[in-house]
CSV table of C-alpha atoms and ligand atoms in Angstrom, one decimal:
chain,number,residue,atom,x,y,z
A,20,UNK,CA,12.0,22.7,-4.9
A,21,UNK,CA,12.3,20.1,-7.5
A,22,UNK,CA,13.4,16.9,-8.2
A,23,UNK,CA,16.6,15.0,-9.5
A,24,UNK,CA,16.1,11.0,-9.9
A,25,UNK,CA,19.7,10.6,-10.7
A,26,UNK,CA,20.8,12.2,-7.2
A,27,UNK,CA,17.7,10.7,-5.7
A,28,UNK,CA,18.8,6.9,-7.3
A,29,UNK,CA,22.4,7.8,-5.8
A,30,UNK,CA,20.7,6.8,-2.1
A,31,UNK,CA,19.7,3.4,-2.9
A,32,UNK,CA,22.7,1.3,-3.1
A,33,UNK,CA,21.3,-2.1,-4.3
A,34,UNK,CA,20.1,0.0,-7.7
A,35,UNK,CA,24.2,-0.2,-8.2
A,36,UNK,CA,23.6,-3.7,-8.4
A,37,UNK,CA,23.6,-5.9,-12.1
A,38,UNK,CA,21.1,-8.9,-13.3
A,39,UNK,CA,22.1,-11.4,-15.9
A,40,UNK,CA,25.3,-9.0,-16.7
A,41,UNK,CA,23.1,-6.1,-17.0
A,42,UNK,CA,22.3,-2.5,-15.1
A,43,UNK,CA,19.3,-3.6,-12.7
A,44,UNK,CA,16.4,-1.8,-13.9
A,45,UNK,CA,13.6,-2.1,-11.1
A,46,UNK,CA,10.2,-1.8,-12.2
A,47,UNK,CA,8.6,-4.1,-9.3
A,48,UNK,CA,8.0,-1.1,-6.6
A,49,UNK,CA,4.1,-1.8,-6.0
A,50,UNK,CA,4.9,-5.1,-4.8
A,51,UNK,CA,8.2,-4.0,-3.0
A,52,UNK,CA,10.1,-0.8,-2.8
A,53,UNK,CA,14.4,-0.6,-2.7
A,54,UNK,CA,15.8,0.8,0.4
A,55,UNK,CA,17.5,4.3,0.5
A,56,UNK,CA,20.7,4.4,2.8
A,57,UNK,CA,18.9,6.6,5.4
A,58,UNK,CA,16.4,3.2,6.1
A,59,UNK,CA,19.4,1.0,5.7
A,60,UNK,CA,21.6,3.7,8.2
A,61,UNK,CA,18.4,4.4,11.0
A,62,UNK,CA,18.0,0.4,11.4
A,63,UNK,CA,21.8,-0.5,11.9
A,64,UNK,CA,22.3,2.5,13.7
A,65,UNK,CA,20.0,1.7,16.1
A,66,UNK,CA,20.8,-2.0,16.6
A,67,UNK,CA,24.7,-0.3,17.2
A,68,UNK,CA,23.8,2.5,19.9
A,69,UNK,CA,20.1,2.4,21.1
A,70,UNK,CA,18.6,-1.0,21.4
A,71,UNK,CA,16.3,-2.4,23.8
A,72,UNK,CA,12.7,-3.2,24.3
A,73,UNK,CA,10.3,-0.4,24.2
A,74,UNK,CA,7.7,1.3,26.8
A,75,UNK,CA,8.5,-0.9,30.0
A,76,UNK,CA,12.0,0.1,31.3
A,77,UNK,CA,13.7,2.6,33.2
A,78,UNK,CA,17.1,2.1,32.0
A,79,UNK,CA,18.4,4.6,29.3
A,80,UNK,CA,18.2,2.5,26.1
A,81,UNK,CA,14.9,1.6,26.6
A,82,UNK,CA,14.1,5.5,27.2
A,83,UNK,CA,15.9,6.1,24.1
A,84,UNK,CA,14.7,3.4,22.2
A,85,UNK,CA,11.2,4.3,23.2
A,86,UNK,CA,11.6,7.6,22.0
A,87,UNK,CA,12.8,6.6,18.6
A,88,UNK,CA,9.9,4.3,18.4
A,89,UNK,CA,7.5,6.7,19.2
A,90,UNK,CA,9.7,9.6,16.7
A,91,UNK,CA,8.6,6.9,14.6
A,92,UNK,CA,4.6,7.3,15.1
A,93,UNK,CA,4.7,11.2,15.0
A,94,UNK,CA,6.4,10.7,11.9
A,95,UNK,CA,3.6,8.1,10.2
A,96,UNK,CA,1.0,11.1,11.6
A,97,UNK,CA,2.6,13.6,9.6
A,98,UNK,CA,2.4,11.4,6.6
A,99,UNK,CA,-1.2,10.7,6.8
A,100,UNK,CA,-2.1,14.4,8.4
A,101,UNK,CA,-3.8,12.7,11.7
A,102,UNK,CA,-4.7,15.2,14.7
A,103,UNK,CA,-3.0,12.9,17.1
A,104,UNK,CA,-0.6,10.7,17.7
A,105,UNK,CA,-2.9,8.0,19.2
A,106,UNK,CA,-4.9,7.3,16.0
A,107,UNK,CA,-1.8,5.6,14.8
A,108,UNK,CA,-1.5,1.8,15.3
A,109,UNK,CA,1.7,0.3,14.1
A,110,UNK,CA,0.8,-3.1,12.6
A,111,UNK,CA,2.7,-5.6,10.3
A,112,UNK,CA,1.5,-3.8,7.1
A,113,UNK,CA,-1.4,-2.9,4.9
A,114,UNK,CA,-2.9,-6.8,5.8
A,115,UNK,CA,-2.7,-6.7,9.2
A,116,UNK,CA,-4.3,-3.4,9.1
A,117,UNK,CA,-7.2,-4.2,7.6
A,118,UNK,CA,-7.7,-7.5,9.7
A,119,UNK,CA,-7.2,-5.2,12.8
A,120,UNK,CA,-10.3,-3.7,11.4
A,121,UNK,CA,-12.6,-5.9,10.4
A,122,UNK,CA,-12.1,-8.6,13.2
A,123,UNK,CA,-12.4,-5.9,16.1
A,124,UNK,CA,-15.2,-3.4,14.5
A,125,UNK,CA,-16.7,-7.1,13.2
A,126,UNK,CA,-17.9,-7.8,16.3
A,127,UNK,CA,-20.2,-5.2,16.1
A,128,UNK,CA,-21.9,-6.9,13.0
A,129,UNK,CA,-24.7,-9.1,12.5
A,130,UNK,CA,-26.1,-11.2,10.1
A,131,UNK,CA,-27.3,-9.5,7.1
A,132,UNK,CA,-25.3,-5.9,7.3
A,133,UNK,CA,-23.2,-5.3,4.6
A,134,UNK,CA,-20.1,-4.1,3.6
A,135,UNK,CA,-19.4,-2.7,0.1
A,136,UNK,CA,-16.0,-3.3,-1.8
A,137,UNK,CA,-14.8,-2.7,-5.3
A,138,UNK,CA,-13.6,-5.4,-8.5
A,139,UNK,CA,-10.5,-4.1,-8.4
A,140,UNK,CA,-9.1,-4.8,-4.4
A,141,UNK,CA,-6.2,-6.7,-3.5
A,142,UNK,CA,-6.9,-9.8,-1.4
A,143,UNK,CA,-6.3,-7.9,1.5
A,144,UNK,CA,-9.3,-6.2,1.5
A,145,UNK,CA,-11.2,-8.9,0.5
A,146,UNK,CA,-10.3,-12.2,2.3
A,147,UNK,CA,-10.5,-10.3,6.0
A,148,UNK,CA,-14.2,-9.2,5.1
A,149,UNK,CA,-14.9,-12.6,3.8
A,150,UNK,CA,-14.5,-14.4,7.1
A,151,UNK,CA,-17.0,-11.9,8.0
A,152,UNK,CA,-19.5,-13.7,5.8
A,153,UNK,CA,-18.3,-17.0,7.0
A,154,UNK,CA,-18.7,-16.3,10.3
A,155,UNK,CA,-21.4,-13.6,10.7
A,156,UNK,CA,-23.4,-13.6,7.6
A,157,UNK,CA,-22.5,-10.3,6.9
A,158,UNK,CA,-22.9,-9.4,3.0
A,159,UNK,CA,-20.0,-8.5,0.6
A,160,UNK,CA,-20.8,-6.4,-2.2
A,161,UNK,CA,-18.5,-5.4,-4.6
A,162,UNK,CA,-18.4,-1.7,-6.6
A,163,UNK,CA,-17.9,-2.2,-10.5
A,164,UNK,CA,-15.4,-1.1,-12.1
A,165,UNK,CA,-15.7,0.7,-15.9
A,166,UNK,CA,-13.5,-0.6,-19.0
A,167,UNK,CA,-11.1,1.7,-18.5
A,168,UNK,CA,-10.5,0.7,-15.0
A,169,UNK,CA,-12.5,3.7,-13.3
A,170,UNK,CA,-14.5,2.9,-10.3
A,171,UNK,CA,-18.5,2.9,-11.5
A,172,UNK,CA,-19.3,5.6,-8.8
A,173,UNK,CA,-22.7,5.2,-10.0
A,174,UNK,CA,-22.9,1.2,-8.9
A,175,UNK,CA,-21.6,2.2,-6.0
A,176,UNK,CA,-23.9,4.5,-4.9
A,177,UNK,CA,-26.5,2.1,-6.1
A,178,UNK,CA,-25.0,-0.4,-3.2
A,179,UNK,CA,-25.0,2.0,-0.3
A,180,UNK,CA,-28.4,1.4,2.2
A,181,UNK,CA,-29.5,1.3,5.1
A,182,UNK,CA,-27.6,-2.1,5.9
A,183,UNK,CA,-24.4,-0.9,4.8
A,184,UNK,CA,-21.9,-0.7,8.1
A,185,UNK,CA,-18.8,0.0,5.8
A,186,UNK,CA,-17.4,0.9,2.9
A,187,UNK,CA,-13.3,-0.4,2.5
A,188,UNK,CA,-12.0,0.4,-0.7
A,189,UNK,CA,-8.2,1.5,-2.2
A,190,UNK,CA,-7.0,4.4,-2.6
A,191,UNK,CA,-5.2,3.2,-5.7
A,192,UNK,CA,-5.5,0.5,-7.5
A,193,UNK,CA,-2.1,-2.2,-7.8
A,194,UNK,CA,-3.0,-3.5,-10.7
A,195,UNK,CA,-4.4,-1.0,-13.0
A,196,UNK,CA,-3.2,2.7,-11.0
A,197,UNK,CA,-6.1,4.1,-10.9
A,198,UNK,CA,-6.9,6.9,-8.6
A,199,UNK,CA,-9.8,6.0,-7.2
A,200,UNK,CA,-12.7,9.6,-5.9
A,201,UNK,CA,-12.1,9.1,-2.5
A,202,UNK,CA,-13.8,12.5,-0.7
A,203,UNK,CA,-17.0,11.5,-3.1
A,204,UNK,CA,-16.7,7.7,-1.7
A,205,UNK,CA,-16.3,8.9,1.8
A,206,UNK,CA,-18.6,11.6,1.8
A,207,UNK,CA,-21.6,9.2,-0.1
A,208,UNK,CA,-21.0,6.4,2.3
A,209,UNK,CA,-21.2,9.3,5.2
A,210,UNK,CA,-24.6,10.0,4.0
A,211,UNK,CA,-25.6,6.3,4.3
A,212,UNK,CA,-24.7,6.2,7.7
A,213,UNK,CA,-21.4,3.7,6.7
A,214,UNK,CA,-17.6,3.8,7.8
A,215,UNK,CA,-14.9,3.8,5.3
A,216,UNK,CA,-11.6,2.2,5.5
A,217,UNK,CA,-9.0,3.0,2.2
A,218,UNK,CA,-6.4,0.7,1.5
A,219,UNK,CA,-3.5,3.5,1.4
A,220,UNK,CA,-1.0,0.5,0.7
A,221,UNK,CA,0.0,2.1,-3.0
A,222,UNK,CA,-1.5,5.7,-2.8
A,223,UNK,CA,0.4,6.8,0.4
A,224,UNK,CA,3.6,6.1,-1.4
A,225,UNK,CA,3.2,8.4,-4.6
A,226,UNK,CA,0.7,10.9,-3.6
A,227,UNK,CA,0.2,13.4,-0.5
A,228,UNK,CA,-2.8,12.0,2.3
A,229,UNK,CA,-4.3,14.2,4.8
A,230,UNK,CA,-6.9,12.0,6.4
A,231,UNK,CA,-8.6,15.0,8.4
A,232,UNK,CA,-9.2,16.6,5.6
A,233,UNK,CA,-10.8,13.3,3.9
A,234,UNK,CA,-12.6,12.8,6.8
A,235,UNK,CA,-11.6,9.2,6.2
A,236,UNK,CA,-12.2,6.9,9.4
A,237,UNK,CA,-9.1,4.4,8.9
A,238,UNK,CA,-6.6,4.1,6.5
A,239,UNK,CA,-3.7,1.5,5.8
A,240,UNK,CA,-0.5,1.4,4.6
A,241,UNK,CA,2.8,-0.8,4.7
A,242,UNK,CA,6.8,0.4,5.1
A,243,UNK,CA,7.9,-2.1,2.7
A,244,UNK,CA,6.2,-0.1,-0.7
A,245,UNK,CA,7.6,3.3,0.8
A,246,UNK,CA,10.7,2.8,1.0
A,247,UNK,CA,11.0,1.3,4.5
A,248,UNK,CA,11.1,-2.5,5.7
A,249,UNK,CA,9.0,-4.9,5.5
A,250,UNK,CA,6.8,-6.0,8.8
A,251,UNK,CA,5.7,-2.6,9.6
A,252,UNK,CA,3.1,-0.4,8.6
A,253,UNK,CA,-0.2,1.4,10.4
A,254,UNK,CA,-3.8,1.9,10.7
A,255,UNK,CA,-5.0,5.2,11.0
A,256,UNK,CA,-8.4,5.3,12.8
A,257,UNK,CA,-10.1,8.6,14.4
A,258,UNK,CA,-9.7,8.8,18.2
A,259,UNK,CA,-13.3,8.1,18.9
A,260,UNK,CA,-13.3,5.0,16.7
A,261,UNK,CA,-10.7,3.3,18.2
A,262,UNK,CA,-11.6,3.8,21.5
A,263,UNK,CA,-14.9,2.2,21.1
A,264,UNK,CA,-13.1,-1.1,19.4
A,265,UNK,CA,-12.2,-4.1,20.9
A,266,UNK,CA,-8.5,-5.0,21.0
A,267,UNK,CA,-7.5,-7.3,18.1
A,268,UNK,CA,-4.5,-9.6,19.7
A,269,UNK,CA,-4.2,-10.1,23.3
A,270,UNK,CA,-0.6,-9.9,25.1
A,271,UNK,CA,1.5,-8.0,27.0
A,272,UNK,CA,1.4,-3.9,26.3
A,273,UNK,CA,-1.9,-3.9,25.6
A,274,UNK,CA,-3.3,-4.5,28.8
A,275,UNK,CA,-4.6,-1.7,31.6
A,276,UNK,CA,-4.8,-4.1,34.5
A,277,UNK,CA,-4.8,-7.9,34.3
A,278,UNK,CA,-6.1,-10.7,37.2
A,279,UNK,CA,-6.9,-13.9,38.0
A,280,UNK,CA,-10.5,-12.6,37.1
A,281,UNK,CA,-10.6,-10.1,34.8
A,282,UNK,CA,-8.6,-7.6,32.4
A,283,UNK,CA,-8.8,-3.9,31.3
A,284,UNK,CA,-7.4,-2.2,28.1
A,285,UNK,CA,-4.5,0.4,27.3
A,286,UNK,CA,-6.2,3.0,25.6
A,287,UNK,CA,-5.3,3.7,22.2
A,288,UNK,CA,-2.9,3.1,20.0
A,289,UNK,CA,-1.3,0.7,22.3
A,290,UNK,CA,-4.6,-1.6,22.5
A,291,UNK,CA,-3.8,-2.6,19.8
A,292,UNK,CA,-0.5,-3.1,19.7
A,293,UNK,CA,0.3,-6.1,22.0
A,294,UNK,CA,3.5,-8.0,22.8
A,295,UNK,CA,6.7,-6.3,21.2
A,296,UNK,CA,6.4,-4.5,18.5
A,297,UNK,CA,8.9,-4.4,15.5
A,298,UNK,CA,11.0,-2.0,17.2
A,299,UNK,CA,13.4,-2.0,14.5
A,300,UNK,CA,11.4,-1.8,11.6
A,301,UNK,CA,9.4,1.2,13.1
A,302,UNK,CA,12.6,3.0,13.2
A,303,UNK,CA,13.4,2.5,9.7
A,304,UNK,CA,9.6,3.4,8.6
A,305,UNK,CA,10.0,6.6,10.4
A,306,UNK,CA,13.5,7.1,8.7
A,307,UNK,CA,11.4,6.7,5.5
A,308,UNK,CA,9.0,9.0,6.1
A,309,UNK,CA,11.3,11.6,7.0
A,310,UNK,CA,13.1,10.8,3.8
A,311,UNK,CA,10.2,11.1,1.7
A,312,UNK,CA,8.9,13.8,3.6
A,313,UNK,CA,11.8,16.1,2.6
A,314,UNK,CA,11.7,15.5,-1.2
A,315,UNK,CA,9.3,17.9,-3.0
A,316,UNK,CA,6.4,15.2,-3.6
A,317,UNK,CA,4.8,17.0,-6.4
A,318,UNK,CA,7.8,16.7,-8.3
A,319,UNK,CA,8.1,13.1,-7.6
A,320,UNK,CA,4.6,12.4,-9.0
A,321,UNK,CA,5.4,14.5,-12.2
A,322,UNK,CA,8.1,12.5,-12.7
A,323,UNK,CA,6.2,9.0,-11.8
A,324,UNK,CA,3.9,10.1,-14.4
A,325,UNK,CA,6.7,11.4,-16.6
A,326,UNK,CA,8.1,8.0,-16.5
A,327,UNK,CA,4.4,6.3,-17.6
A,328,UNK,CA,3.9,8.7,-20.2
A,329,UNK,CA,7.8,7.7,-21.7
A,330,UNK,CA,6.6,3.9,-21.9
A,331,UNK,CA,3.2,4.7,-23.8
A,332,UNK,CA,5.0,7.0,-26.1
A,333,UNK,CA,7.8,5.0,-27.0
A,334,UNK,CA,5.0,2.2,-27.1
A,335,UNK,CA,3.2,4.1,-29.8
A,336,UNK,CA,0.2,2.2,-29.7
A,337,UNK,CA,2.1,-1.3,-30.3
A,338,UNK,CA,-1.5,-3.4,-31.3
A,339,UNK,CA,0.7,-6.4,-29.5
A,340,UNK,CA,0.1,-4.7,-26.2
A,341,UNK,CA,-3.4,-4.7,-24.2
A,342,UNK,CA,-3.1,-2.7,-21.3
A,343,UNK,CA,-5.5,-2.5,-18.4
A,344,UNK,CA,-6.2,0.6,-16.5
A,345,UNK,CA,-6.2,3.9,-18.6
A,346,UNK,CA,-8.2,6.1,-15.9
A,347,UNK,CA,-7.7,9.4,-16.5
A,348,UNK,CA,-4.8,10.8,-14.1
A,349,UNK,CA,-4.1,7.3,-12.8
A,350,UNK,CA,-0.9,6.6,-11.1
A,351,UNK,CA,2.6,4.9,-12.9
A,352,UNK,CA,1.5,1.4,-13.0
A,353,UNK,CA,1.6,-0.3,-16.4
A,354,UNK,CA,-0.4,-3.6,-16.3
A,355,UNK,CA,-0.6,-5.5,-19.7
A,356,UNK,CA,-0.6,-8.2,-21.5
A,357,UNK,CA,1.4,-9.2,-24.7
A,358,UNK,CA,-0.4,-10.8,-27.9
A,359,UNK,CA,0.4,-14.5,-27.7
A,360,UNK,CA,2.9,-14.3,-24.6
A,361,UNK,CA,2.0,-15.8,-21.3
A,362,UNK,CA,2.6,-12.9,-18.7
A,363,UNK,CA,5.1,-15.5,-16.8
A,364,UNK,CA,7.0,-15.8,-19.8
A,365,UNK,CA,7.2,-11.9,-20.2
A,366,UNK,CA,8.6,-11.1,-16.9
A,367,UNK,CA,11.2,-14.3,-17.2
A,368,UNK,CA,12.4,-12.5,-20.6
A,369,UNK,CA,12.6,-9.3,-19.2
A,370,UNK,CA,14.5,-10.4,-16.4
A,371,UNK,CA,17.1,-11.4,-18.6
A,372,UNK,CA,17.5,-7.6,-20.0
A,373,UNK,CA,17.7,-7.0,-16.1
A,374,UNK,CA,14.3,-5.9,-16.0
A,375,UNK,CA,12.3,-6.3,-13.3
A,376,UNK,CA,8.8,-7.3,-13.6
A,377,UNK,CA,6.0,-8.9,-11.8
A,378,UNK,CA,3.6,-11.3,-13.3
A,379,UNK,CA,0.6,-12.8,-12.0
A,380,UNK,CA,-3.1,-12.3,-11.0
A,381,UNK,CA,-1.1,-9.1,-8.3
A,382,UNK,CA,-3.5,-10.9,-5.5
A,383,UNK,CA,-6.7,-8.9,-7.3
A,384,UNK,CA,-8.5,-12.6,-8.7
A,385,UNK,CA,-11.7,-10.4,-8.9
A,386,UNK,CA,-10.4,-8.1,-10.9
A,387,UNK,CA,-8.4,-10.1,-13.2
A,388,UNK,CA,-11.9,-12.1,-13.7
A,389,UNK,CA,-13.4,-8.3,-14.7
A,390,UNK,CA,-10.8,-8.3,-16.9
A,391,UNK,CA,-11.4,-11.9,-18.7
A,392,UNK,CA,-7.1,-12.8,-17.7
A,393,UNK,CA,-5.9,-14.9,-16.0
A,394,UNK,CA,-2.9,-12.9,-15.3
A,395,UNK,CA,-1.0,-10.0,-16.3
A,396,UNK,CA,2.5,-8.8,-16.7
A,397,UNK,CA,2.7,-5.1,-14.3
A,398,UNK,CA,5.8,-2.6,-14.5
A,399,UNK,CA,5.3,-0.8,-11.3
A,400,UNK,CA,7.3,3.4,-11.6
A,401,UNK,CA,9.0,4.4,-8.1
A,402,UNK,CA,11.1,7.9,-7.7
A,403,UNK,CA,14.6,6.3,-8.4
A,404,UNK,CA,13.3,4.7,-11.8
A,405,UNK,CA,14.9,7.4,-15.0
A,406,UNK,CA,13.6,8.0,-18.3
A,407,UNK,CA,16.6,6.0,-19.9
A,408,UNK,CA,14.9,2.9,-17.8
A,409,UNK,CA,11.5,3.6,-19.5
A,410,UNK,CA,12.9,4.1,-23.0
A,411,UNK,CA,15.2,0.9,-21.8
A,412,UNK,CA,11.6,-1.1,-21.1
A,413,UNK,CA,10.1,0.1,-23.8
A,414,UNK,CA,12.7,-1.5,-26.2
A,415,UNK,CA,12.9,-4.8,-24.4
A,416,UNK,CA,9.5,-5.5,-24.7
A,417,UNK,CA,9.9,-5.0,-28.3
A,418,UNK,CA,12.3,-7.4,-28.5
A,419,UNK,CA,10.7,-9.2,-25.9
A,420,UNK,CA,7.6,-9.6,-28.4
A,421,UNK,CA,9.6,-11.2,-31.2
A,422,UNK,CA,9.9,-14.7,-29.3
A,423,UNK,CA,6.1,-14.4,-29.8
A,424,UNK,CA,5.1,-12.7,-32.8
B,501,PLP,N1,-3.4,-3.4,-0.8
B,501,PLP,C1,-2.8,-3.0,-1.9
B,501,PLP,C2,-3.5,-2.1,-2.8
B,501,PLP,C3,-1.6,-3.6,-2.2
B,501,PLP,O1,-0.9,-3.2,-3.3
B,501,PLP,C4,-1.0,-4.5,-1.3
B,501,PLP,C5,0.3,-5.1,-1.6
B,501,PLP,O2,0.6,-5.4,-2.7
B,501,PLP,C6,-1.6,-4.8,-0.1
B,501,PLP,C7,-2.9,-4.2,0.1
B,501,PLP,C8,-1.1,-5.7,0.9
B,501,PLP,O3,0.1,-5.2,1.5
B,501,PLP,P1,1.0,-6.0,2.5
B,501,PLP,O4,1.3,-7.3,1.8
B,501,PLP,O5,2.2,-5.1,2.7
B,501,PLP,O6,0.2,-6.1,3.7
């Protein structure tokens, strides 16, 4: 197999679509991914034919729309390589994920265990394990990260003791694209008697997962960044791990057998998944996955990284540039900043060419502080972005940098 962006950019009707008089080139997909029809088709299809709440009726659209909903899990298991379809919890996305985690294994914590991060996570593995420390007294640590945006897997090794309980750290990086060692950070915080959760929420989309054979204990991702809608995503935690966890939310769904005096709990994944679910939204992730799934996904990253190696090139070096992240083998994400431009100011310019951008601290303040920004401008690579758009970038920053220079 191989892969064809042009044919591939065909499916995604809103990349049709002009800015400011201009062809719409999107360069935002970390924070957001477009739609392909087959997302866009799944979800209206199913509000026109099959709709109805899931998992409690006997009537035929809520058989079929359980089934689609379900479809939709097998699918997500296929994607990550899980061993059953119970390990999959469908939450609202990467955040909710991670939350799920660290509020319900959380309550096994006590004052004083620790739980070791990196520099360079989003917020949304940070924040949930901070309320951690609020409430519990746990302790954060945080992994450093090199110059070139690597993690230090010798600080981190450093961290791990006997007080660590788990390790949660990304996959890849949304700021810099770095592809962080995961089977050496999994099988080192093994040894130390820890759990590890990876923030999947940018790796899943451009590279291939099999969790079994990570040995990873959860992982998270969202819908919106692969191609499906936003307010879904899962949490894939082994069987025996999520059976000994306390549910998250209470509701209806979740429930085994409820009293005036006491409660018992669904088993896996539906535990976790109480009141009704984005029914819609899990249709459309699964239409997604299949999507995705059929494409030759090694030719899709060759051409990701096609597209980041097009933008340095035609860059040549610019001494008006500073990026940050150059890993070796890291994924297509091109953070920077521009000599004497406010990143703010970048992405508004760009915009104007049509380009889009984002700008900010990419909810990673830790990092950006590693860094000594404040903020920086990131163009984020997806499968329907073409070599004409990264030759097209390329030029408008150029241009972009004589409003500075
Ligand atoms: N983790 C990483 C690495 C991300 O890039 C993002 C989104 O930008 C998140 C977590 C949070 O994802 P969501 O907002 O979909 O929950």
């Amino acid at each position: 197999m191989s892969f064809d962006p042009h044919a591939a950019r065909r499916e995604f009707p809103i990349l049709g679509r002009q800015v400011h008089g201009k062809p719409l080139i999107y360069l935002d997909s970390a924070a957001s991914a477009q739609k392909p029809r087959a997302v866009i088709e799944a979800m209206s299809g199913a509000m026109e034919h099959a709709y109805a709440n899931v998992h409690r009726g006997i009537h035929t659209l809520a058989n079929e729309t359980t089934e689609a909903y379900e479809r939709a899990r097998e699918s997500v298991r296929r994607l990550l390589g899980a061993g059953s379809v119970n390990e999959i919890v469908f939450t609202k996305g990467t955040t909710e994920a991670i939350n799920l985690v660290a509020s319900s294994f959380g309550q096994s914590l006590k004052a004083g265990d620790e739980i070791v991060l990196s520099q360079m996570e989003h917020h949304a593995n940070i924040v949930p394990w901070h309320f951690l420390r609020e409430r519990l007294g746990v302790v954060l640590r945080f992994a450093p990260v090199t110059d070139d945006g690597r993690l230090d897997l010798e600080g981190y090794r450093a961290l791990l003791g006997p007080r660590t309980r788990m390790v949660a750290i990304s996959h890849m990086s949304n700021v810099l694209g770095t592809i962080n060692p995961v089977a050496e950070i999994i099988a080192d915080a093994h040894a130390a008697g820890a759990l590890v959760l990876l923030d999947g929420a940018q790796a899943v989309v451009h590279s291939r997962v099999d969790v079994r054979a990570l040995d990873v204990d959860f992982y998270a991702f969202s819908g919106h960044k692969l191609y499906g809608p936003t307010g879904i995503g899962a949490l894939y935690g082994k069987a025996e791990l999520l059976a000994s966890l306390p549910p998250y939310q209470g509701g209806g769904e979740m429930i085994g057998i409820v009293s005036e005096e006491q409660i018992t709990y669904a088993d896996p994944p539906h535990r976790f998944e109480a009141g009704t679910p984005p029914i819609l939204e899990a249709v459309g992730l699964g239409a997604a996955v299949d999507w995705l799934m059929a494409l030759d996904r090694d030719a899709v990253a060759a051409h990701e990284h096609a597209l980041y190696d097009r933008v340095k090139e035609r860059l040549n070096g610019a001494n008006w540039i500073t990026e940050i992240g150059t890993a070796p083998g890291k994924g297509a994400i091109f953070s920077f900043a521009m000599e004497g431009a406010h990143a703010h100011d970048v992405a508004q310019i760009l915009d104007r060419y049509g380009i889009a951008v984002r700008a900010g601290t990419h909810c990673a303040e830790p990092l950006m502080r590693r860094f000594g920004m404040t903020s920086s401008a990131r163009a984020s690579f997806a499968l329907y972005n073409t070599l004409e758009e990264a030759d097209a970038f390329a030029e408008a920053l150029t241009k972009t940098r004589t409003f500075f220079a």
